[in-house]
Coordinates of N, CA and C in Angstrom, one line a residue:
X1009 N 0.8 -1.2 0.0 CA 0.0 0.0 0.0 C 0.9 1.2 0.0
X1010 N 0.4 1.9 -0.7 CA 1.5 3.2 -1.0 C 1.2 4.5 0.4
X1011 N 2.3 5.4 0.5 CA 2.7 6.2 1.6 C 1.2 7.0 1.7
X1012 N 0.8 7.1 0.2 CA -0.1 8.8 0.5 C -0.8 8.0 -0.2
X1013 N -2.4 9.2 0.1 CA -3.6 8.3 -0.3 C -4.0 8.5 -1.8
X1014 N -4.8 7.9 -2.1 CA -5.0 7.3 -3.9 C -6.4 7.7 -3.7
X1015 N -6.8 8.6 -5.2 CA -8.3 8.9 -5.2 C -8.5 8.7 -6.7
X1016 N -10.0 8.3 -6.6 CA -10.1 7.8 -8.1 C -11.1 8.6 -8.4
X1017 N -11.3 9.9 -9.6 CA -12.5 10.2 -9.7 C -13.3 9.5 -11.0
X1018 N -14.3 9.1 -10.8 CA -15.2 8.4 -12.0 C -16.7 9.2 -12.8
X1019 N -16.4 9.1 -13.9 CA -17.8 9.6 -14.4 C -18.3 8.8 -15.8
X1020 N -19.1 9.0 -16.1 CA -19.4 8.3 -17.7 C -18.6 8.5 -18.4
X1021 N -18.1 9.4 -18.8 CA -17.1 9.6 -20.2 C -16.1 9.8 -20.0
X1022 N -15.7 10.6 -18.8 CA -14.0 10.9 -18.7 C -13.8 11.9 -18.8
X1023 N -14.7 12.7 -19.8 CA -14.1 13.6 -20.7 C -14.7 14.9 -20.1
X1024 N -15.1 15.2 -18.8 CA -15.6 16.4 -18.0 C -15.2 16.8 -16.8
X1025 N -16.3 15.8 -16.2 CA -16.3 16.6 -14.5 C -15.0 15.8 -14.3
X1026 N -15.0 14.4 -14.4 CA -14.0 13.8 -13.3 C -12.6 14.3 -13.8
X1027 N -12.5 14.5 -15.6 CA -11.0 15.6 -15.5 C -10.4 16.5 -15.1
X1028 N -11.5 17.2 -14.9 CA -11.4 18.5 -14.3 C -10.7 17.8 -13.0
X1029 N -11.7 17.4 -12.2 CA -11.2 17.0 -10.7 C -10.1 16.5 -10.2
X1030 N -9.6 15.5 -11.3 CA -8.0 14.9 -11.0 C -7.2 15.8 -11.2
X1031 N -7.1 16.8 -12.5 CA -6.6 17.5 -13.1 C -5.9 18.7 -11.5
X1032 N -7.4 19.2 -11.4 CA -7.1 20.1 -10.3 C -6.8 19.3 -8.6
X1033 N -6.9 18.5 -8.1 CA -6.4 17.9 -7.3 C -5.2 17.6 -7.0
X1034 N -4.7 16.9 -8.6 CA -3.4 17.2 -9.0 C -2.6 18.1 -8.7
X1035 N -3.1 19.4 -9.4 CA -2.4 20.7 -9.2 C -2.0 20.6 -7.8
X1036 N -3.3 20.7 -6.7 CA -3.6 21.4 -5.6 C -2.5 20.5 -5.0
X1037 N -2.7 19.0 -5.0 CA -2.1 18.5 -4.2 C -0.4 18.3 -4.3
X1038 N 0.2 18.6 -5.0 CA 1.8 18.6 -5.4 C 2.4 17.5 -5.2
X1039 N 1.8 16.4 -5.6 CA 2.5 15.0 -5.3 C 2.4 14.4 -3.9
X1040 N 1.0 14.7 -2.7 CA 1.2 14.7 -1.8 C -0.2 13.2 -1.9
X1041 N -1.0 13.2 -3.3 CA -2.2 12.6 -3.3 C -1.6 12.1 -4.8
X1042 N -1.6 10.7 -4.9 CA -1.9 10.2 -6.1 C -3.5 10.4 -6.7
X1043 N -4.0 10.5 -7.9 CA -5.0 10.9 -8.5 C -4.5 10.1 -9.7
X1044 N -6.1 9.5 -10.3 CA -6.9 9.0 -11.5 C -7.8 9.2 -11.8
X1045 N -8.7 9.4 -13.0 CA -9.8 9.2 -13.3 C -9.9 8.5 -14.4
X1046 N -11.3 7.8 -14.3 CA -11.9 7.4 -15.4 C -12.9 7.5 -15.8
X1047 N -13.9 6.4 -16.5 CA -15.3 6.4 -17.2 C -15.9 5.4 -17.4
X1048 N -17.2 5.2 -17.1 CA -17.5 3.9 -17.6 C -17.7 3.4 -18.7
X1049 N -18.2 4.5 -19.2 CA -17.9 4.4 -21.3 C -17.4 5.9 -21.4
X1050 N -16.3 6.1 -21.4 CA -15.2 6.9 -22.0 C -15.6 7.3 -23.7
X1051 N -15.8 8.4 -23.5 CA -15.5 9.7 -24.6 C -14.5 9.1 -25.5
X1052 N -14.4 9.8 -26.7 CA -13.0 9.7 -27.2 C -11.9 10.8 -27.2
X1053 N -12.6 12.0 -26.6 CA -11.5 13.4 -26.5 C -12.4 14.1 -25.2
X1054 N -11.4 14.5 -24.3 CA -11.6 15.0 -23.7 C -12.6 16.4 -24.5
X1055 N -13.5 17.0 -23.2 CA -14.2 17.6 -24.0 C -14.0 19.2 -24.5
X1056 N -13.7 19.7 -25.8 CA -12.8 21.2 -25.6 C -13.0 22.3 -25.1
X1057 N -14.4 22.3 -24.6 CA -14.8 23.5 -23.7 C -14.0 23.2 -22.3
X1058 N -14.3 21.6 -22.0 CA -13.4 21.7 -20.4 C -12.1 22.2 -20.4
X1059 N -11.3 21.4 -21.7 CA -9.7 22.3 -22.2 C -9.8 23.5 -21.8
X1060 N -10.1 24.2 -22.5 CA -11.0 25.9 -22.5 C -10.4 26.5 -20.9
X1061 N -11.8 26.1 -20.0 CA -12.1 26.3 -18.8 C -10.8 26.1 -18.1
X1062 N -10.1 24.9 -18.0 CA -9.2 24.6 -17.4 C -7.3 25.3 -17.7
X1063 N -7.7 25.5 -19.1 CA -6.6 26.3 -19.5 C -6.5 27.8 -18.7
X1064 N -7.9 28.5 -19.0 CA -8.0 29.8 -18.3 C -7.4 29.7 -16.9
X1065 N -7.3 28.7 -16.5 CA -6.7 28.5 -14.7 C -5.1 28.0 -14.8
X1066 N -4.4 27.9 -16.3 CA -3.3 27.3 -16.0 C -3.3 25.8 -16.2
X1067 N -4.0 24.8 -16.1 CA -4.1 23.6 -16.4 C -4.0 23.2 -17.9
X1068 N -3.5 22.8 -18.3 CA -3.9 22.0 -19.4 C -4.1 20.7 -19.7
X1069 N -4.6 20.5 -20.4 CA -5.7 19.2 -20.5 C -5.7 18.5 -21.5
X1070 N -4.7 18.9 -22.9 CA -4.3 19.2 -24.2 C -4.0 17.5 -24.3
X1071 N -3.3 17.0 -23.4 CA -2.8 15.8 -23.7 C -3.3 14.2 -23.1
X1072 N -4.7 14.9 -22.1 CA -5.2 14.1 -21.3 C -6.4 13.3 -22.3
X1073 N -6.6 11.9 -22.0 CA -7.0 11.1 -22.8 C -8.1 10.3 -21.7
X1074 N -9.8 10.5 -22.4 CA -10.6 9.1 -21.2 C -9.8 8.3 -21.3
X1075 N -9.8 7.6 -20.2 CA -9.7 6.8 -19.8 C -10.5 5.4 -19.4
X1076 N -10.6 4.1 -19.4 CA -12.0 3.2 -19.0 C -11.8 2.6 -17.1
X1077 N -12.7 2.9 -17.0 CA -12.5 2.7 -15.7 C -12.7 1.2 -15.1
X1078 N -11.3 0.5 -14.5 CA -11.1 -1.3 -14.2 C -11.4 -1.5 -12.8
X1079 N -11.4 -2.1 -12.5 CA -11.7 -2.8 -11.3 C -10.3 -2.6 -10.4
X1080 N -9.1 -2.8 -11.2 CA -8.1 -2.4 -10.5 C -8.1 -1.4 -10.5
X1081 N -8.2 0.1 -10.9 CA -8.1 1.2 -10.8 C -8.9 1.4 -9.2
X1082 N -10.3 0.9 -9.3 CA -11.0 1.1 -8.2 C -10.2 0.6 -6.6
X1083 N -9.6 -1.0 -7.3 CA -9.4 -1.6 -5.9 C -7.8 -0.5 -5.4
X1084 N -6.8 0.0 -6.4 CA -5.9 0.8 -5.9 C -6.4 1.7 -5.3
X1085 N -7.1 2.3 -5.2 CA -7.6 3.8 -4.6 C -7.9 3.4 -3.0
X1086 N -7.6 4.9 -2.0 CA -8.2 4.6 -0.8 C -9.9 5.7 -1.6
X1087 N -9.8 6.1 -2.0 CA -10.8 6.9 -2.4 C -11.3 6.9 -3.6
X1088 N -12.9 6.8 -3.5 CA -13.4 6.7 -4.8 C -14.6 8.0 -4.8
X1089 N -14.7 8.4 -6.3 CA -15.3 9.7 -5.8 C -16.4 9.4 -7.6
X1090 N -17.3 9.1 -7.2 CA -18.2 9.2 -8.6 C -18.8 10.3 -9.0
X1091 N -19.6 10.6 -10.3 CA -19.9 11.7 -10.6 C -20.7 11.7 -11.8
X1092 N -22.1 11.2 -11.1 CA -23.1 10.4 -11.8 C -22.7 9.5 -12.6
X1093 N -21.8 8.1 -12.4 CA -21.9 7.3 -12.8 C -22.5 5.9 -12.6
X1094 N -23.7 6.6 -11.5 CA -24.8 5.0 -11.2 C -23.9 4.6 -10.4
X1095 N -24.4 3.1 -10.7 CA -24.1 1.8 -10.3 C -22.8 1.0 -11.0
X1096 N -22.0 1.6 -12.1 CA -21.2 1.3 -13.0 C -20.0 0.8 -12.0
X1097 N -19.6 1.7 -10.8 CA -18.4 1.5 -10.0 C -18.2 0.3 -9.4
X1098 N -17.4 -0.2 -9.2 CA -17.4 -2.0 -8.6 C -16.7 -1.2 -6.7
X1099 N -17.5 -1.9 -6.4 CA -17.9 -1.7 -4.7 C -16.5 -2.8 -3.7
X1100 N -15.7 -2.1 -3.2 CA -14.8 -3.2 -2.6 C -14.7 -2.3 -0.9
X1101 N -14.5 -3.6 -0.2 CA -14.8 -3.3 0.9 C -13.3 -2.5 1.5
X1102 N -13.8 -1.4 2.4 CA -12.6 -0.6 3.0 C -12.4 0.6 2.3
X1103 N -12.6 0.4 1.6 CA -12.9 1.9 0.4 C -13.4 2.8 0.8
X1104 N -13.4 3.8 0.7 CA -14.1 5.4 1.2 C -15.1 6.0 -0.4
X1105 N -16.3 5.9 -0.4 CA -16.9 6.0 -1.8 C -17.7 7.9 -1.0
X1106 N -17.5 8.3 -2.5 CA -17.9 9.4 -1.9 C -19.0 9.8 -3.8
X1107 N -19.9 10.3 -3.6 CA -20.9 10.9 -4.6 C -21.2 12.5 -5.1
X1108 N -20.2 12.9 -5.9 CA -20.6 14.6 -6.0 C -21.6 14.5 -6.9
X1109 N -22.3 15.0 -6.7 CA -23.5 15.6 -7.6 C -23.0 16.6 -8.0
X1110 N -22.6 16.9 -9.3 CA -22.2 18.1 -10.4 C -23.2 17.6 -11.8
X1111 N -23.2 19.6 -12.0 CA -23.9 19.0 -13.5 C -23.0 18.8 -14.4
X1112 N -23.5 18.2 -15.6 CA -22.3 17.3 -16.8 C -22.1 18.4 -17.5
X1113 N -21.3 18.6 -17.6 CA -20.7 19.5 -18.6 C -20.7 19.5 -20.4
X1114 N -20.9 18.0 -20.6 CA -21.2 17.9 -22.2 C -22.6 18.7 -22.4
X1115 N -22.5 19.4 -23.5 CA -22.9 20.0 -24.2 C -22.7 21.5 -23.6
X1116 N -22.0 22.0 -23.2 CA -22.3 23.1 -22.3 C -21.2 24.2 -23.1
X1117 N -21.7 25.3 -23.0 CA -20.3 26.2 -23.6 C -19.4 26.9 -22.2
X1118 N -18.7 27.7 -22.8 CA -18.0 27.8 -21.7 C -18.5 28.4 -20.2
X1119 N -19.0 29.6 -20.6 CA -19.7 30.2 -19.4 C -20.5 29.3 -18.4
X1120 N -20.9 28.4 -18.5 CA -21.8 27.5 -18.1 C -20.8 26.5 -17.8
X1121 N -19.7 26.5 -18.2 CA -18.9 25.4 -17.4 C -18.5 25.7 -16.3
X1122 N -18.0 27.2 -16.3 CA -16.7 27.8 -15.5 C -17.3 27.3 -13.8
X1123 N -18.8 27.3 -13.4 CA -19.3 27.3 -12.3 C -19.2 26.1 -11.8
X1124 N -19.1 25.1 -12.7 CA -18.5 23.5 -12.3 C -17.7 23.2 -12.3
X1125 N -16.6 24.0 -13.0 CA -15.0 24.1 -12.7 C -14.8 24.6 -11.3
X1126 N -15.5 25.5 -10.5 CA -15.1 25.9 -9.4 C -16.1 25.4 -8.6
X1127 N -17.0 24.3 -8.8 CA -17.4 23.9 -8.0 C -16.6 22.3 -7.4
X1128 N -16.4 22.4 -8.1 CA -15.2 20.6 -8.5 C -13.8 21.5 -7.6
X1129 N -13.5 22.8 -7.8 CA -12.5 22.8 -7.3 C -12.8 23.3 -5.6
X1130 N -13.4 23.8 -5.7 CA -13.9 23.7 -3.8 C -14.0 22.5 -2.9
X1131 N -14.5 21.8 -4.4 CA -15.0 20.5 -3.1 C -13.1 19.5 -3.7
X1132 N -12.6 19.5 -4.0 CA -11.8 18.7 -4.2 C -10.1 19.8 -3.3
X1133 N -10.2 20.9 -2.9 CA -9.6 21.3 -1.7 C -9.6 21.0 -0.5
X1134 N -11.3 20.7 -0.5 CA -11.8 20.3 1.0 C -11.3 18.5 1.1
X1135 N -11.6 18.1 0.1 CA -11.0 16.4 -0.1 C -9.4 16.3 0.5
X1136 N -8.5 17.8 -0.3 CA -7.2 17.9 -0.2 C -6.6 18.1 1.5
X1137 N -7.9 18.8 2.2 CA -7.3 19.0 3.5 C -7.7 18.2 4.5
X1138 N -8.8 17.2 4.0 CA -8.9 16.1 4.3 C -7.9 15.0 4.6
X1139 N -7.6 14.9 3.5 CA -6.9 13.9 3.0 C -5.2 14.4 3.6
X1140 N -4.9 15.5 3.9 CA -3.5 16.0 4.4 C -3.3 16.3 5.6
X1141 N -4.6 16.1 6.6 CA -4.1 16.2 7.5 C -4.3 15.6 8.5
X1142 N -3.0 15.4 9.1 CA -2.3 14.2 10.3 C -3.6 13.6 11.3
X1143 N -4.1 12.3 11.2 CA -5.0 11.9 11.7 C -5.0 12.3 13.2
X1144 N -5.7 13.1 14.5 CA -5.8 13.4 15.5 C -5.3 15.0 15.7
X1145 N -4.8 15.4 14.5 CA -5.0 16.9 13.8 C -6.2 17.8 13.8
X1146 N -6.5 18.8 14.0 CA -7.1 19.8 13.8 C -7.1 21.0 14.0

């Protein structure tokens, strides 16, 4: 089991919310949180408005590809974080499953994303200081 904790964000395509979320967790977390995402039926390009959105912050996303989401991906994680993807996720015990409700970003133009860009990134700071600090901390 590795030093630091493992979060897996999941959604239907890949190609949205859950990028955004690894993407910026990523950022936020500087090597302190392994991060993945996948999909349960994966897109074939990330989607270019999220590029867009995410560029305006410095991220880029230019190179990031869906991904399909395995069973090992799930069982590596101490954290799994879905993002309307149902019942698709495979359920293993000791896991920490967590459910954001965000709206999907496909079809959406930019303005209309930017609000789920920063809502993904609030809640995935609060995940980050969660997740960083020293159990019996506060």
């Amino acid at each position: 089991m590795s030093d630091i904790p493992e979060v897996l964000f999941v959604c239907v395509h890949n190609a949205g919310r859950s990028q955004m979320a690894a993407a910026l967790l990523h950022h936020h977390a500087q090597g302190t949180v392994a991060v993945r995402s996948a999909g349960s039926t994966p897109a074939e390009e990330v989607n270019p408005a999220v590029r867009e959105v995410m560029a305006e912050i410095g991220i880029d996303l230019s190179h990031e590809v869906p991904k399909k989401l395995t069973t090992d991906a799930v069982q590596a994680s101490d954290v799994v974080i879905s993002m309307g993807c149902g019942d698709a996720c495979p359920v293993f015990p000791g896991k920490r499953y967590l459910d954001w409700d965000l709206t999907d970003p496909a079809g959406k133009g930019v303005a209309e994303i930017r609000p789920i860009r920063d809502d993904i990134d609030r809640r995935v700071r609060e995940l980050l200081a969660e997740l960083t600090t020293p159990a019996g901390a506060s």
